[in-house]
Amino acid sequence: QVRLMESGGGSVQAGGSLRLSCTASEWGYTTDCMGWFRQAAGKEREGVAAMLSGGAGTYYADSVKGRFTISQDNAKNTVYLQMNSLKPEDTALYYCMAGPPTICGLWRDSEYKHWGQGTQVTVSS
């Protein structure tokens, strides 16, 4: 069973930055796409950013384009989400996810096979 271990959440003022990390216990077909969803209180979970292994493709929700950057370190089985110019509406529980390459960027959360435990990001105005 693949495990995803997240770190890096926290509290920041609007305009600030945070970086999330997610390390997979193993790397393979079902982790060829890794990225992040988020869920704000009282709202549905939504896709934020995703990346294909080897950098073959990156995908972003419209709400974070130009502010968030996803990257990876293959040697460490780790993906990062650099979040800049944070807004109060970015406040949410952020979940790392992994799945096969065929669904990368489609934001159908039911099809991702592996999930982290979630890390809280709080942005104050």
PDB file of C-alpha atoms in Angstrom:
ATOM      1  CA  GLN A   1       0.000   0.000   0.000  1.00  0.00           C
ATOM      2  CA  VAL A   2       1.448   3.350  -1.060  1.00  0.00           C
ATOM      3  CA  ARG A   3       1.680   5.907   1.712  1.00  0.00           C
ATOM      4  CA  LEU A   4       1.789   9.656   1.131  1.00  0.00           C
ATOM      5  CA  MET A   5       3.367  11.802   3.827  1.00  0.00           C
ATOM      6  CA  GLU A   6       2.655  15.511   3.806  1.00  0.00           C
ATOM      7  CA  SER A   7       4.267  18.439   5.540  1.00  0.00           C
ATOM      8  CA  GLY A   8       4.457  22.201   5.338  1.00  0.00           C
ATOM      9  CA  GLY A   9       1.049  23.573   6.193  1.00  0.00           C
ATOM     10  CA  GLY A  10       0.558  26.452   8.591  1.00  0.00           C
ATOM     11  CA  SER A  11      -0.800  29.931   9.082  1.00  0.00           C
ATOM     12  CA  VAL A  12       0.220  32.990   7.118  1.00  0.00           C
ATOM     13  CA  GLN A  13      -1.063  36.455   6.373  1.00  0.00           C
ATOM     14  CA  ALA A  14      -2.529  37.346   2.999  1.00  0.00           C
ATOM     15  CA  GLY A  15       0.215  37.886   0.450  1.00  0.00           C
ATOM     16  CA  GLY A  16       2.521  35.435   2.166  1.00  0.00           C
ATOM     17  CA  SER A  17       3.947  32.126   1.007  1.00  0.00           C
ATOM     18  CA  LEU A  18       4.002  28.499   2.100  1.00  0.00           C
ATOM     19  CA  ARG A  19       5.486  25.346   0.615  1.00  0.00           C
ATOM     20  CA  LEU A  20       3.863  21.943   0.946  1.00  0.00           C
ATOM     21  CA  SER A  21       5.736  18.679   0.505  1.00  0.00           C
ATOM     22  CA  CYS A  22       4.445  15.201  -0.177  1.00  0.00           C
ATOM     23  CA  THR A  23       6.627  12.096  -0.193  1.00  0.00           C
ATOM     24  CA  ALA A  24       5.441   8.784  -1.593  1.00  0.00           C
ATOM     25  CA  SER A  25       6.607   5.543   0.004  1.00  0.00           C
ATOM     26  CA  GLU A  26       7.087   4.100  -3.465  1.00  0.00           C
ATOM     27  CA  TRP A  27       7.091   5.272  -7.052  1.00  0.00           C
ATOM     28  CA  GLY A  28       5.272   3.524  -9.863  1.00  0.00           C
ATOM     29  CA  TYR A  29       2.341   3.598 -12.253  1.00  0.00           C
ATOM     30  CA  THR A  30      -0.203   4.472  -9.559  1.00  0.00           C
ATOM     31  CA  THR A  31       1.929   7.410  -8.437  1.00  0.00           C
ATOM     32  CA  ASP A  32       2.837   8.665 -11.903  1.00  0.00           C
ATOM     33  CA  CYS A  33       0.522  11.590 -11.280  1.00  0.00           C
ATOM     34  CA  MET A  34       0.885  13.387  -7.978  1.00  0.00           C
ATOM     35  CA  GLY A  35      -0.560  16.606  -6.750  1.00  0.00           C
ATOM     36  CA  TRP A  36      -2.962  18.339  -4.421  1.00  0.00           C
ATOM     37  CA  PHE A  37      -6.636  18.768  -3.743  1.00  0.00           C
ATOM     38  CA  ARG A  38      -8.047  21.052  -1.095  1.00  0.00           C
ATOM     39  CA  GLN A  39     -11.254  21.261   0.900  1.00  0.00           C
ATOM     40  CA  ALA A  40     -12.460  24.395   2.620  1.00  0.00           C
ATOM     41  CA  ALA A  41     -14.986  24.242   5.431  1.00  0.00           C
ATOM     42  CA  GLY A  42     -18.453  23.618   4.065  1.00  0.00           C
ATOM     43  CA  LYS A  43     -17.249  23.155   0.489  1.00  0.00           C
ATOM     44  CA  GLU A  44     -16.514  20.258  -1.812  1.00  0.00           C
ATOM     45  CA  ARG A  45     -12.989  19.042  -2.393  1.00  0.00           C
ATOM     46  CA  GLU A  46     -11.396  20.651  -5.426  1.00  0.00           C
ATOM     47  CA  GLY A  47      -8.277  20.019  -7.472  1.00  0.00           C
ATOM     48  CA  VAL A  48      -5.431  22.474  -7.073  1.00  0.00           C
ATOM     49  CA  ALA A  49      -2.355  21.262  -8.967  1.00  0.00           C
ATOM     50  CA  ALA A  50      -1.010  18.037 -10.422  1.00  0.00           C
ATOM     51  CA  MET A  51       2.131  16.867 -12.148  1.00  0.00           C
ATOM     52  CA  LEU A  52       3.141  13.894 -14.257  1.00  0.00           C
ATOM     53  CA  SER A  53       6.282  12.051 -13.284  1.00  0.00           C
ATOM     54  CA  GLY A  54       9.327  13.399 -15.078  1.00  0.00           C
ATOM     55  CA  GLY A  55       7.671  16.750 -15.626  1.00  0.00           C
ATOM     56  CA  ALA A  56       5.760  15.587 -18.693  1.00  0.00           C
ATOM     57  CA  GLY A  57       2.844  17.771 -17.729  1.00  0.00           C
ATOM     58  CA  THR A  58       1.621  20.146 -15.057  1.00  0.00           C
ATOM     59  CA  TYR A  59      -1.959  21.111 -14.349  1.00  0.00           C
ATOM     60  CA  TYR A  60      -3.433  23.916 -12.279  1.00  0.00           C
ATOM     61  CA  ALA A  61      -6.862  25.064 -11.210  1.00  0.00           C
ATOM     62  CA  ASP A  62      -7.706  28.475 -12.649  1.00  0.00           C
ATOM     63  CA  SER A  63      -7.924  29.920  -9.147  1.00  0.00           C
ATOM     64  CA  VAL A  64      -4.221  29.270  -8.444  1.00  0.00           C
ATOM     65  CA  LYS A  65      -2.573  29.787 -11.828  1.00  0.00           C
ATOM     66  CA  GLY A  66       0.289  32.253 -11.621  1.00  0.00           C
ATOM     67  CA  ARG A  67       0.481  31.936  -7.830  1.00  0.00           C
ATOM     68  CA  PHE A  68       1.138  28.246  -7.144  1.00  0.00           C
ATOM     69  CA  THR A  69       3.902  26.110  -8.632  1.00  0.00           C
ATOM     70  CA  ILE A  70       4.157  22.341  -8.450  1.00  0.00           C
ATOM     71  CA  SER A  71       7.515  20.617  -8.781  1.00  0.00           C
ATOM     72  CA  GLN A  72       9.089  17.269  -8.002  1.00  0.00           C
ATOM     73  CA  ASP A  73      12.285  15.622  -6.869  1.00  0.00           C
ATOM     74  CA  ASN A  74      12.249  12.150  -8.369  1.00  0.00           C
ATOM     75  CA  ALA A  75      15.233  11.049  -6.322  1.00  0.00           C
ATOM     76  CA  LYS A  76      13.214  11.677  -3.169  1.00  0.00           C
ATOM     77  CA  ASN A  77       9.794  10.536  -4.478  1.00  0.00           C
ATOM     78  CA  THR A  78       8.592  13.968  -3.430  1.00  0.00           C
ATOM     79  CA  VAL A  79       6.411  16.663  -4.928  1.00  0.00           C
ATOM     80  CA  TYR A  80       6.258  20.227  -3.718  1.00  0.00           C
ATOM     81  CA  LEU A  81       3.613  22.922  -3.936  1.00  0.00           C
ATOM     82  CA  GLN A  82       5.009  26.424  -3.671  1.00  0.00           C
ATOM     83  CA  MET A  83       2.157  28.765  -2.805  1.00  0.00           C
ATOM     84  CA  ASN A  84       2.762  32.479  -3.245  1.00  0.00           C
ATOM     85  CA  SER A  85       0.502  35.524  -2.966  1.00  0.00           C
ATOM     86  CA  LEU A  86      -1.807  33.562  -0.704  1.00  0.00           C
ATOM     87  CA  LYS A  87      -5.365  34.783  -0.243  1.00  0.00           C
ATOM     88  CA  PRO A  88      -7.879  34.123   2.542  1.00  0.00           C
ATOM     89  CA  GLU A  89      -9.878  32.032   0.066  1.00  0.00           C
ATOM     90  CA  ASP A  90      -6.934  29.636  -0.157  1.00  0.00           C
ATOM     91  CA  THR A  91      -7.657  28.576   3.424  1.00  0.00           C
ATOM     92  CA  ALA A  92      -8.401  24.850   3.373  1.00  0.00           C
ATOM     93  CA  LEU A  93      -7.230  21.390   4.277  1.00  0.00           C
ATOM     94  CA  TYR A  94      -4.786  20.405   1.533  1.00  0.00           C
ATOM     95  CA  TYR A  95      -4.547  16.744   0.559  1.00  0.00           C
ATOM     96  CA  CYS A  96      -1.742  15.182  -1.394  1.00  0.00           C
ATOM     97  CA  MET A  97      -2.932  12.586  -3.874  1.00  0.00           C
ATOM     98  CA  ALA A  98      -1.452  10.140  -6.365  1.00  0.00           C
ATOM     99  CA  GLY A  99      -2.875   8.201  -9.260  1.00  0.00           C
ATOM    100  CA  PRO A 100      -2.194   6.805 -12.723  1.00  0.00           C
ATOM    101  CA  PRO A 101      -1.098   9.160 -15.493  1.00  0.00           C
ATOM    102  CA  THR A 102      -4.343   8.792 -17.460  1.00  0.00           C
ATOM    103  CA  ILE A 103      -6.333  10.929 -15.012  1.00  0.00           C
ATOM    104  CA  CYS A 104      -3.786  13.645 -14.334  1.00  0.00           C
ATOM    105  CA  GLY A 105      -5.418  17.058 -14.382  1.00  0.00           C
ATOM    106  CA  LEU A 106      -8.967  15.720 -14.729  1.00  0.00           C
ATOM    107  CA  TRP A 107      -9.751  16.547 -11.078  1.00  0.00           C
ATOM    108  CA  ARG A 108     -11.955  13.490 -10.560  1.00  0.00           C
ATOM    109  CA  ASP A 109     -10.999  12.849  -6.971  1.00  0.00           C
ATOM    110  CA  SER A 110     -12.726   9.448  -6.802  1.00  0.00           C
ATOM    111  CA  GLU A 111     -10.199   8.073  -9.308  1.00  0.00           C
ATOM    112  CA  TYR A 112      -7.055   8.903  -7.365  1.00  0.00           C
ATOM    113  CA  LYS A 113      -5.886   5.801  -5.567  1.00  0.00           C
ATOM    114  CA  HIS A 114      -3.717   7.235  -2.818  1.00  0.00           C
ATOM    115  CA  TRP A 115      -4.261  10.114  -0.400  1.00  0.00           C
ATOM    116  CA  GLY A 116      -2.316  11.828   2.336  1.00  0.00           C
ATOM    117  CA  GLN A 117      -3.780  12.682   5.721  1.00  0.00           C
ATOM    118  CA  GLY A 118      -4.180  16.375   4.912  1.00  0.00           C
ATOM    119  CA  THR A 119      -2.383  19.488   6.094  1.00  0.00           C
ATOM    120  CA  GLN A 120      -4.097  22.723   7.109  1.00  0.00           C
ATOM    121  CA  VAL A 121      -3.354  26.004   5.378  1.00  0.00           C
ATOM    122  CA  THR A 122      -4.840  29.121   6.966  1.00  0.00           C
ATOM    123  CA  VAL A 123      -4.520  32.551   5.390  1.00  0.00           C
ATOM    124  CA  SER A 124      -5.618  35.549   7.412  1.00  0.00           C
ATOM    125  CA  SER A 125      -6.550  38.935   5.998  1.00  0.00           C
TER     126      SER A 125
END
